[in-house]
JSON list of C-alpha atoms in Angstrom, two decimals:
[
{"chain": "M", "resi": 1, "resn": "ARG", "atom": "CA", "xyz": [141.91, 208.52, 120.86]},
{"chain": "M", "resi": 2, "resn": "VAL", "atom": "CA", "xyz": [138.61, 207.18, 119.01]},
{"chain": "M", "resi": 3, "resn": "ALA", "atom": "CA", "xyz": [136.46, 209.40, 120.28]},
{"chain": "M", "resi": 4, "resn": "MET", "atom": "CA", "xyz": [138.57, 212.11, 119.74]},
{"chain": "M", "resi": 5, "resn": "LEU", "atom": "CA", "xyz": [138.57, 211.42, 116.04]},
{"chain": "M", "resi": 6, "resn": "ALA", "atom": "CA", "xyz": [134.64, 211.23, 116.52]},
{"chain": "M", "resi": 7, "resn": "SER", "atom": "CA", "xyz": [134.10, 214.30, 117.80]},
{"chain": "M", "resi": 8, "resn": "PRO", "atom": "CA", "xyz": [133.08, 217.38, 114.76]},
{"chain": "M", "resi": 9, "resn": "SER", "atom": "CA", "xyz": [135.45, 219.40, 115.28]},
{"chain": "M", "resi": 10, "resn": "GLU", "atom": "CA", "xyz": [138.70, 217.29, 115.31]},
{"chain": "M", "resi": 11, "resn": "PHE", "atom": "CA", "xyz": [136.82, 215.19, 112.16]},
{"chain": "M", "resi": 12, "resn": "SER", "atom": "CA", "xyz": [138.41, 216.92, 109.53]},
{"chain": "M", "resi": 13, "resn": "SER", "atom": "CA", "xyz": [141.77, 217.84, 110.72]},
{"chain": "M", "resi": 14, "resn": "TYR", "atom": "CA", "xyz": [142.11, 213.77, 110.57]},
{"chain": "M", "resi": 15, "resn": "PHE", "atom": "CA", "xyz": [141.45, 213.21, 106.82]},
{"chain": "M", "resi": 16, "resn": "GLU", "atom": "CA", "xyz": [145.29, 214.42, 105.89]},
{"chain": "M", "resi": 17, "resn": "GLY", "atom": "CA", "xyz": [148.52, 213.18, 105.88]},
{"chain": "M", "resi": 18, "resn": "ALA", "atom": "CA", "xyz": [149.48, 211.37, 109.23]},
{"chain": "M", "resi": 19, "resn": "ALA", "atom": "CA", "xyz": [146.49, 210.94, 110.56]},
{"chain": "M", "resi": 20, "resn": "LEU", "atom": "CA", "xyz": [145.48, 209.77, 107.66]},
{"chain": "M", "resi": 21, "resn": "GLY", "atom": "CA", "xyz": [148.15, 206.94, 108.43]},
{"chain": "M", "resi": 22, "resn": "GLN", "atom": "CA", "xyz": [147.22, 206.36, 111.97]},
{"chain": "M", "resi": 23, "resn": "LEU", "atom": "CA", "xyz": [143.38, 205.94, 110.49]},
{"chain": "M", "resi": 24, "resn": "ALA", "atom": "CA", "xyz": [144.25, 202.81, 108.20]},
{"chain": "M", "resi": 25, "resn": "ILE", "atom": "CA", "xyz": [146.69, 201.83, 111.41]},
{"chain": "M", "resi": 26, "resn": "LEU", "atom": "CA", "xyz": [143.89, 201.46, 113.39]},
{"chain": "M", "resi": 27, "resn": "LEU", "atom": "CA", "xyz": [141.54, 199.65, 111.31]},
{"chain": "M", "resi": 28, "resn": "ALA", "atom": "CA", "xyz": [144.53, 196.32, 111.18]},
{"chain": "M", "resi": 29, "resn": "ASN", "atom": "CA", "xyz": [144.00, 196.04, 114.90]},
{"chain": "M", "resi": 30, "resn": "PRO", "atom": "CA", "xyz": [143.24, 192.60, 115.81]},
{"chain": "M", "resi": 31, "resn": "LEU", "atom": "CA", "xyz": [141.85, 193.25, 118.35]},
{"chain": "M", "resi": 32, "resn": "LEU", "atom": "CA", "xyz": [139.08, 194.65, 116.46]},
{"chain": "M", "resi": 33, "resn": "LEU", "atom": "CA", "xyz": [137.68, 191.31, 115.32]},
{"chain": "M", "resi": 34, "resn": "ASP", "atom": "CA", "xyz": [136.97, 190.73, 119.10]},
{"chain": "M", "resi": 35, "resn": "PRO", "atom": "CA", "xyz": [132.63, 192.05, 118.47]},
{"chain": "M", "resi": 36, "resn": "ALA", "atom": "CA", "xyz": [133.31, 193.55, 122.02]},
{"chain": "M", "resi": 37, "resn": "TYR", "atom": "CA", "xyz": [135.09, 195.77, 120.33]},
{"chain": "M", "resi": 38, "resn": "HIS", "atom": "CA", "xyz": [132.42, 196.98, 117.09]},
{"chain": "M", "resi": 39, "resn": "LYS", "atom": "CA", "xyz": [130.17, 199.18, 118.85]},
{"chain": "M", "resi": 40, "resn": "SER", "atom": "CA", "xyz": [132.76, 201.37, 120.13]},
{"chain": "M", "resi": 41, "resn": "VAL", "atom": "CA", "xyz": [135.62, 201.49, 118.51]},
{"chain": "M", "resi": 42, "resn": "LEU", "atom": "CA", "xyz": [134.75, 199.86, 114.67]},
{"chain": "M", "resi": 43, "resn": "ALA", "atom": "CA", "xyz": [131.38, 201.26, 114.03]},
{"chain": "M", "resi": 44, "resn": "GLN", "atom": "CA", "xyz": [132.88, 204.76, 114.52]},
{"chain": "M", "resi": 45, "resn": "LEU", "atom": "CA", "xyz": [136.53, 203.78, 112.56]},
{"chain": "M", "resi": 46, "resn": "LEU", "atom": "CA", "xyz": [134.63, 203.41, 109.46]},
{"chain": "M", "resi": 47, "resn": "VAL", "atom": "CA", "xyz": [132.10, 206.22, 109.82]},
{"chain": "M", "resi": 48, "resn": "ILE", "atom": "CA", "xyz": [134.98, 208.21, 109.97]},
{"chain": "M", "resi": 49, "resn": "LEU", "atom": "CA", "xyz": [136.59, 206.18, 106.81]},
{"chain": "M", "resi": 50, "resn": "SER", "atom": "CA", "xyz": [133.21, 206.43, 104.99]},
{"chain": "M", "resi": 51, "resn": "GLU", "atom": "CA", "xyz": [133.67, 209.59, 105.05]},
{"chain": "M", "resi": 52, "resn": "VAL", "atom": "CA", "xyz": [137.26, 210.48, 103.43]},
{"chain": "M", "resi": 53, "resn": "PRO", "atom": "CA", "xyz": [136.66, 213.25, 101.04]},
{"chain": "M", "resi": 54, "resn": "ASN", "atom": "CA", "xyz": [138.20, 211.31, 97.43]},
{"chain": "M", "resi": 55, "resn": "GLU", "atom": "CA", "xyz": [141.65, 213.21, 97.01]},
{"chain": "M", "resi": 56, "resn": "SER", "atom": "CA", "xyz": [142.31, 211.84, 100.94]},
{"chain": "M", "resi": 57, "resn": "ALA", "atom": "CA", "xyz": [140.60, 208.32, 99.62]},
{"chain": "M", "resi": 58, "resn": "GLY", "atom": "CA", "xyz": [143.00, 208.49, 96.53]},
{"chain": "M", "resi": 59, "resn": "ARG", "atom": "CA", "xyz": [145.89, 208.62, 99.15]},
{"chain": "M", "resi": 60, "resn": "LEU", "atom": "CA", "xyz": [144.55, 205.95, 101.54]},
{"chain": "M", "resi": 61, "resn": "VAL", "atom": "CA", "xyz": [144.20, 203.42, 98.71]},
{"chain": "M", "resi": 62, "resn": "GLU", "atom": "CA", "xyz": [147.61, 203.84, 97.58]},
{"chain": "M", "resi": 63, "resn": "TRP", "atom": "CA", "xyz": [148.81, 203.33, 100.77]},
{"chain": "M", "resi": 64, "resn": "LEU", "atom": "CA", "xyz": [146.75, 200.14, 100.94]},
{"chain": "M", "resi": 65, "resn": "SER", "atom": "CA", "xyz": [147.73, 198.83, 97.97]},
{"chain": "M", "resi": 66, "resn": "GLN", "atom": "CA", "xyz": [151.74, 199.24, 99.11]},
{"chain": "M", "resi": 67, "resn": "ALA", "atom": "CA", "xyz": [150.57, 196.56, 102.43]},
{"chain": "M", "resi": 68, "resn": "SER", "atom": "CA", "xyz": [150.82, 192.83, 102.63]},
{"chain": "M", "resi": 69, "resn": "ALA", "atom": "CA", "xyz": [148.65, 190.47, 101.11]},
{"chain": "M", "resi": 70, "resn": "PRO", "atom": "CA", "xyz": [148.05, 188.85, 104.96]},
{"chain": "M", "resi": 71, "resn": "LEU", "atom": "CA", "xyz": [147.63, 192.54, 106.61]},
{"chain": "M", "resi": 72, "resn": "LEU", "atom": "CA", "xyz": [145.32, 193.34, 103.38]},
{"chain": "M", "resi": 73, "resn": "ARG", "atom": "CA", "xyz": [143.58, 190.20, 104.55]},
{"chain": "M", "resi": 74, "resn": "ARG", "atom": "CA", "xyz": [142.96, 190.82, 108.42]},
{"chain": "M", "resi": 75, "resn": "ILE", "atom": "CA", "xyz": [141.70, 194.99, 107.17]},
{"chain": "M", "resi": 76, "resn": "VAL", "atom": "CA", "xyz": [139.10, 192.86, 104.99]},
{"chain": "M", "resi": 77, "resn": "ALA", "atom": "CA", "xyz": [137.96, 190.42, 107.45]},
{"chain": "M", "resi": 78, "resn": "ILE", "atom": "CA", "xyz": [138.04, 192.69, 110.22]},
{"chain": "M", "resi": 79, "resn": "ILE", "atom": "CA", "xyz": [135.03, 194.25, 107.73]},
{"chain": "M", "resi": 80, "resn": "GLN", "atom": "CA", "xyz": [133.57, 191.46, 106.58]},
{"chain": "M", "resi": 81, "resn": "GLN", "atom": "CA", "xyz": [133.22, 190.31, 109.54]},
{"chain": "M", "resi": 82, "resn": "PHE", "atom": "CA", "xyz": [131.96, 193.82, 111.10]},
{"chain": "M", "resi": 83, "resn": "LEU", "atom": "CA", "xyz": [129.93, 194.25, 108.48]},
{"chain": "M", "resi": 84, "resn": "THR", "atom": "CA", "xyz": [127.96, 190.33, 108.72]},
{"chain": "M", "resi": 85, "resn": "VAL", "atom": "CA", "xyz": [127.10, 190.70, 112.22]},
{"chain": "M", "resi": 86, "resn": "ARG", "atom": "CA", "xyz": [125.94, 193.94, 112.16]},
{"chain": "M", "resi": 87, "resn": "LEU", "atom": "CA", "xyz": [123.27, 192.74, 109.31]},
{"chain": "M", "resi": 88, "resn": "TYR", "atom": "CA", "xyz": [122.01, 189.66, 111.26]},
{"chain": "M", "resi": 89, "resn": "HIS", "atom": "CA", "xyz": [121.78, 191.63, 114.23]},
{"chain": "M", "resi": 90, "resn": "THR", "atom": "CA", "xyz": [119.80, 194.98, 113.51]},
{"chain": "M", "resi": 91, "resn": "GLN", "atom": "CA", "xyz": [117.52, 193.20, 110.19]},
{"chain": "M", "resi": 92, "resn": "ARG", "atom": "CA", "xyz": [118.61, 196.61, 108.40]},
{"chain": "M", "resi": 93, "resn": "ILE", "atom": "CA", "xyz": [120.99, 198.25, 106.50]},
{"chain": "M", "resi": 94, "resn": "ASP", "atom": "CA", "xyz": [121.88, 201.34, 108.90]},
{"chain": "M", "resi": 95, "resn": "ALA", "atom": "CA", "xyz": [124.15, 203.84, 108.17]},
{"chain": "M", "resi": 96, "resn": "VAL", "atom": "CA", "xyz": [126.81, 201.99, 109.59]},
{"chain": "M", "resi": 97, "resn": "ALA", "atom": "CA", "xyz": [126.41, 199.13, 107.44]},
{"chain": "M", "resi": 98, "resn": "CYS", "atom": "CA", "xyz": [126.59, 201.75, 105.38]},
{"chain": "M", "resi": 99, "resn": "ALA", "atom": "CA", "xyz": [130.12, 202.73, 106.49]},
{"chain": "M", "resi": 100, "resn": "ALA", "atom": "CA", "xyz": [131.61, 199.40, 106.28]},
{"chain": "M", "resi": 101, "resn": "THR", "atom": "CA", "xyz": [130.38, 198.51, 102.62]},
{"chain": "M", "resi": 102, "resn": "LYS", "atom": "CA", "xyz": [132.40, 202.04, 101.97]},
{"chain": "M", "resi": 103, "resn": "ALA", "atom": "CA", "xyz": [135.12, 201.66, 103.62]},
{"chain": "M", "resi": 104, "resn": "LEU", "atom": "CA", "xyz": [135.25, 197.70, 102.18]},
{"chain": "M", "resi": 105, "resn": "GLY", "atom": "CA", "xyz": [135.02, 200.00, 98.90]},
{"chain": "M", "resi": 106, "resn": "ILE", "atom": "CA", "xyz": [138.09, 201.81, 99.78]},
{"chain": "M", "resi": 107, "resn": "LEU", "atom": "CA", "xyz": [139.98, 198.34, 100.49]},
{"chain": "M", "resi": 108, "resn": "TYR", "atom": "CA", "xyz": [139.08, 196.86, 97.07]},
{"chain": "M", "resi": 109, "resn": "CYS", "atom": "CA", "xyz": [140.07, 200.18, 94.94]},
{"chain": "M", "resi": 110, "resn": "ALA", "atom": "CA", "xyz": [143.23, 198.88, 96.30]},
{"chain": "M", "resi": 111, "resn": "ASN", "atom": "CA", "xyz": [143.61, 195.15, 95.62]},
{"chain": "M", "resi": 112, "resn": "SER", "atom": "CA", "xyz": [142.49, 196.47, 92.14]},
{"chain": "M", "resi": 113, "resn": "LEU", "atom": "CA", "xyz": [145.36, 198.49, 92.41]},
{"chain": "M", "resi": 114, "resn": "ILE", "atom": "CA", "xyz": [147.64, 195.60, 93.49]},
{"chain": "M", "resi": 115, "resn": "GLU", "atom": "CA", "xyz": [146.39, 193.43, 90.78]},
{"chain": "M", "resi": 116, "resn": "GLU", "atom": "CA", "xyz": [147.83, 195.67, 88.11]},
{"chain": "M", "resi": 117, "resn": "ASP", "atom": "CA", "xyz": [151.17, 195.07, 89.70]},
{"chain": "M", "resi": 118, "resn": "VAL", "atom": "CA", "xyz": [152.52, 191.87, 88.89]},
{"chain": "M", "resi": 119, "resn": "ALA", "atom": "CA", "xyz": [154.97, 191.79, 92.11]},
{"chain": "M", "resi": 120, "resn": "LEU", "atom": "CA", "xyz": [152.63, 192.00, 94.79]},
{"chain": "M", "resi": 121, "resn": "GLU", "atom": "CA", "xyz": [149.91, 189.13, 96.14]},
{"chain": "M", "resi": 122, "resn": "ALA", "atom": "CA", "xyz": [146.20, 190.14, 96.02]},
{"chain": "M", "resi": 123, "resn": "LEU", "atom": "CA", "xyz": [143.72, 189.23, 97.42]},
{"chain": "M", "resi": 124, "resn": "HIS", "atom": "CA", "xyz": [140.82, 187.37, 95.09]},
{"chain": "M", "resi": 125, "resn": "TYR", "atom": "CA", "xyz": [138.00, 188.94, 94.40]},
{"chain": "M", "resi": 126, "resn": "SER", "atom": "CA", "xyz": [135.79, 186.71, 96.31]},
{"chain": "M", "resi": 127, "resn": "ALA", "atom": "CA", "xyz": [137.36, 187.74, 99.45]},
{"chain": "M", "resi": 128, "resn": "PHE", "atom": "CA", "xyz": [134.83, 191.05, 99.43]},
{"chain": "M", "resi": 129, "resn": "TYR", "atom": "CA", "xyz": [132.26, 188.88, 99.14]},
{"chain": "M", "resi": 130, "resn": "ASN", "atom": "CA", "xyz": [129.68, 188.94, 101.67]},
{"chain": "M", "resi": 131, "resn": "ASP", "atom": "CA", "xyz": [127.41, 186.15, 102.73]},
{"chain": "M", "resi": 132, "resn": "ALA", "atom": "CA", "xyz": [124.74, 188.65, 104.81]},
{"chain": "M", "resi": 133, "resn": "VAL", "atom": "CA", "xyz": [124.66, 190.65, 101.76]},
{"chain": "M", "resi": 134, "resn": "ASN", "atom": "CA", "xyz": [123.78, 187.56, 99.37]},
{"chain": "M", "resi": 135, "resn": "SER", "atom": "CA", "xyz": [121.90, 185.86, 102.10]},
{"chain": "M", "resi": 136, "resn": "GLU", "atom": "CA", "xyz": [119.58, 188.32, 103.94]},
{"chain": "M", "resi": 137, "resn": "VAL", "atom": "CA", "xyz": [119.61, 191.65, 102.42]},
{"chain": "M", "resi": 138, "resn": "ASN", "atom": "CA", "xyz": [116.23, 191.57, 100.56]},
{"chain": "M", "resi": 139, "resn": "LEU", "atom": "CA", "xyz": [117.72, 192.09, 96.49]},
{"chain": "M", "resi": 140, "resn": "LYS", "atom": "CA", "xyz": [114.75, 193.15, 95.09]},
{"chain": "M", "resi": 141, "resn": "GLU", "atom": "CA", "xyz": [114.58, 195.92, 96.84]},
{"chain": "M", "resi": 142, "resn": "ASP", "atom": "CA", "xyz": [117.87, 197.41, 97.58]},
{"chain": "M", "resi": 143, "resn": "TYR", "atom": "CA", "xyz": [117.50, 197.03, 93.48]},
{"chain": "M", "resi": 144, "resn": "LEU", "atom": "CA", "xyz": [114.86, 199.31, 93.73]},
{"chain": "M", "resi": 145, "resn": "ARG", "atom": "CA", "xyz": [116.28, 201.27, 95.61]},
{"chain": "M", "resi": 146, "resn": "TRP", "atom": "CA", "xyz": [119.33, 201.73, 92.92]},
{"chain": "M", "resi": 147, "resn": "ARG", "atom": "CA", "xyz": [117.41, 202.15, 90.17]},
{"chain": "M", "resi": 148, "resn": "SER", "atom": "CA", "xyz": [115.30, 205.10, 92.07]},
{"chain": "M", "resi": 149, "resn": "ASP", "atom": "CA", "xyz": [115.85, 209.17, 91.39]},
{"chain": "M", "resi": 150, "resn": "GLU", "atom": "CA", "xyz": [116.82, 209.54, 95.15]},
{"chain": "M", "resi": 151, "resn": "GLU", "atom": "CA", "xyz": [119.76, 211.56, 95.97]},
{"chain": "M", "resi": 152, "resn": "GLY", "atom": "CA", "xyz": [122.01, 209.42, 98.43]},
{"chain": "M", "resi": 153, "resn": "THR", "atom": "CA", "xyz": [119.84, 206.47, 98.60]},
{"chain": "M", "resi": 154, "resn": "PHE", "atom": "CA", "xyz": [122.34, 203.47, 99.12]},
{"chain": "M", "resi": 155, "resn": "SER", "atom": "CA", "xyz": [121.98, 200.08, 97.56]},
{"chain": "M", "resi": 156, "resn": "PHE", "atom": "CA", "xyz": [124.45, 197.18, 97.48]},
{"chain": "M", "resi": 157, "resn": "CYS", "atom": "CA", "xyz": [123.97, 197.81, 93.38]},
{"chain": "M", "resi": 158, "resn": "ASP", "atom": "CA", "xyz": [126.47, 200.81, 93.57]},
{"chain": "M", "resi": 159, "resn": "GLU", "atom": "CA", "xyz": [129.37, 197.79, 95.68]},
{"chain": "M", "resi": 160, "resn": "HIS", "atom": "CA", "xyz": [128.90, 195.18, 93.78]},
{"chain": "M", "resi": 161, "resn": "PHE", "atom": "CA", "xyz": [132.24, 193.60, 94.74]},
{"chain": "M", "resi": 162, "resn": "VAL", "atom": "CA", "xyz": [130.07, 192.07, 97.95]},
{"chain": "M", "resi": 163, "resn": "LEU", "atom": "CA", "xyz": [127.90, 190.54, 95.97]},
{"chain": "M", "resi": 164, "resn": "ASP", "atom": "CA", "xyz": [128.23, 187.22, 94.75]},
{"chain": "M", "resi": 165, "resn": "THR", "atom": "CA", "xyz": [127.43, 185.75, 91.32]},
{"chain": "M", "resi": 166, "resn": "ALA", "atom": "CA", "xyz": [124.41, 184.05, 92.27]},
{"chain": "M", "resi": 167, "resn": "SER", "atom": "CA", "xyz": [123.03, 187.95, 93.65]},
{"chain": "M", "resi": 168, "resn": "LYS", "atom": "CA", "xyz": [124.49, 190.01, 90.62]},
{"chain": "M", "resi": 169, "resn": "SER", "atom": "CA", "xyz": [122.31, 186.83, 88.17]},
{"chain": "M", "resi": 170, "resn": "ARG", "atom": "CA", "xyz": [119.58, 187.72, 90.55]},
{"chain": "M", "resi": 171, "resn": "ILE", "atom": "CA", "xyz": [119.35, 191.82, 89.88]},
{"chain": "M", "resi": 172, "resn": "LEU", "atom": "CA", "xyz": [120.39, 191.26, 86.01]},
{"chain": "M", "resi": 173, "resn": "GLN", "atom": "CA", "xyz": [116.97, 189.16, 86.32]},
{"chain": "M", "resi": 174, "resn": "TYR", "atom": "CA", "xyz": [115.60, 191.62, 87.98]},
{"chain": "M", "resi": 175, "resn": "ASP", "atom": "CA", "xyz": [116.26, 194.82, 85.39]},
{"chain": "M", "resi": 176, "resn": "ALA", "atom": "CA", "xyz": [115.45, 192.50, 82.36]},
{"chain": "M", "resi": 177, "resn": "ALA", "atom": "CA", "xyz": [112.20, 192.29, 83.74]},
{"chain": "M", "resi": 178, "resn": "ALA", "atom": "CA", "xyz": [111.79, 195.91, 84.45]},
{"chain": "M", "resi": 179, "resn": "GLN", "atom": "CA", "xyz": [112.56, 196.47, 80.61]},
{"chain": "M", "resi": 180, "resn": "MET", "atom": "CA", "xyz": [110.76, 194.63, 79.39]},
{"chain": "M", "resi": 181, "resn": "THR", "atom": "CA", "xyz": [107.52, 195.70, 81.66]},
{"chain": "M", "resi": 182, "resn": "GLN", "atom": "CA", "xyz": [108.90, 199.37, 79.92]},
{"chain": "M", "resi": 183, "resn": "VAL", "atom": "CA", "xyz": [108.87, 198.25, 76.79]},
{"chain": "M", "resi": 184, "resn": "PHE", "atom": "CA", "xyz": [105.31, 196.15, 77.07]},
{"chain": "M", "resi": 185, "resn": "GLU", "atom": "CA", "xyz": [103.55, 199.70, 79.03]},
{"chain": "M", "resi": 186, "resn": "GLY", "atom": "CA", "xyz": [105.29, 201.72, 76.04]},
{"chain": "M", "resi": 187, "resn": "ALA", "atom": "CA", "xyz": [104.09, 199.96, 73.45]},
{"chain": "M", "resi": 188, "resn": "LEU", "atom": "CA", "xyz": [100.51, 199.62, 75.03]},
{"chain": "M", "resi": 189, "resn": "ILE", "atom": "CA", "xyz": [100.26, 203.42, 75.08]},
{"chain": "M", "resi": 190, "resn": "ARG", "atom": "CA", "xyz": [101.35, 203.92, 71.63]}
]
């Protein structure tokens, strides 16, 4: 079924109706915590999920915001484990790591909707922090990618929910240093 999801001719139809719900159900499968399924199943699911158009992503966010806290926690844990293993194993930010981060973004948005509803239990924001991102990724390079004018460049700075407070603080330091350098260079030119 996942192989069928990944075939280009079938790809666009899976962003509609019940098939989108099936994608959410597949993500909740506890077998995906087993790294044996990461490359063959989970990677493909995350790439598909990261390509969901905004309208369908909004529908998916609404559905996931109705999920129980334990179910949402399990899906977040599956994707967090995948992202962590992927970054430690490949030692680089590849398309699949980007897809996993974007999938976490959908879950983060769903969790934000849950926070607005007093009757539902939301996950703590720290559940979205990723240890590998915060310890293994060169945040200075990531900041420079974020500040570059290149279209389509991925940066964890755009996906702030995976960054812990220490990482965000370092990024603010890089930004302050860059601004001071820019002001200094501007003063020299005048």
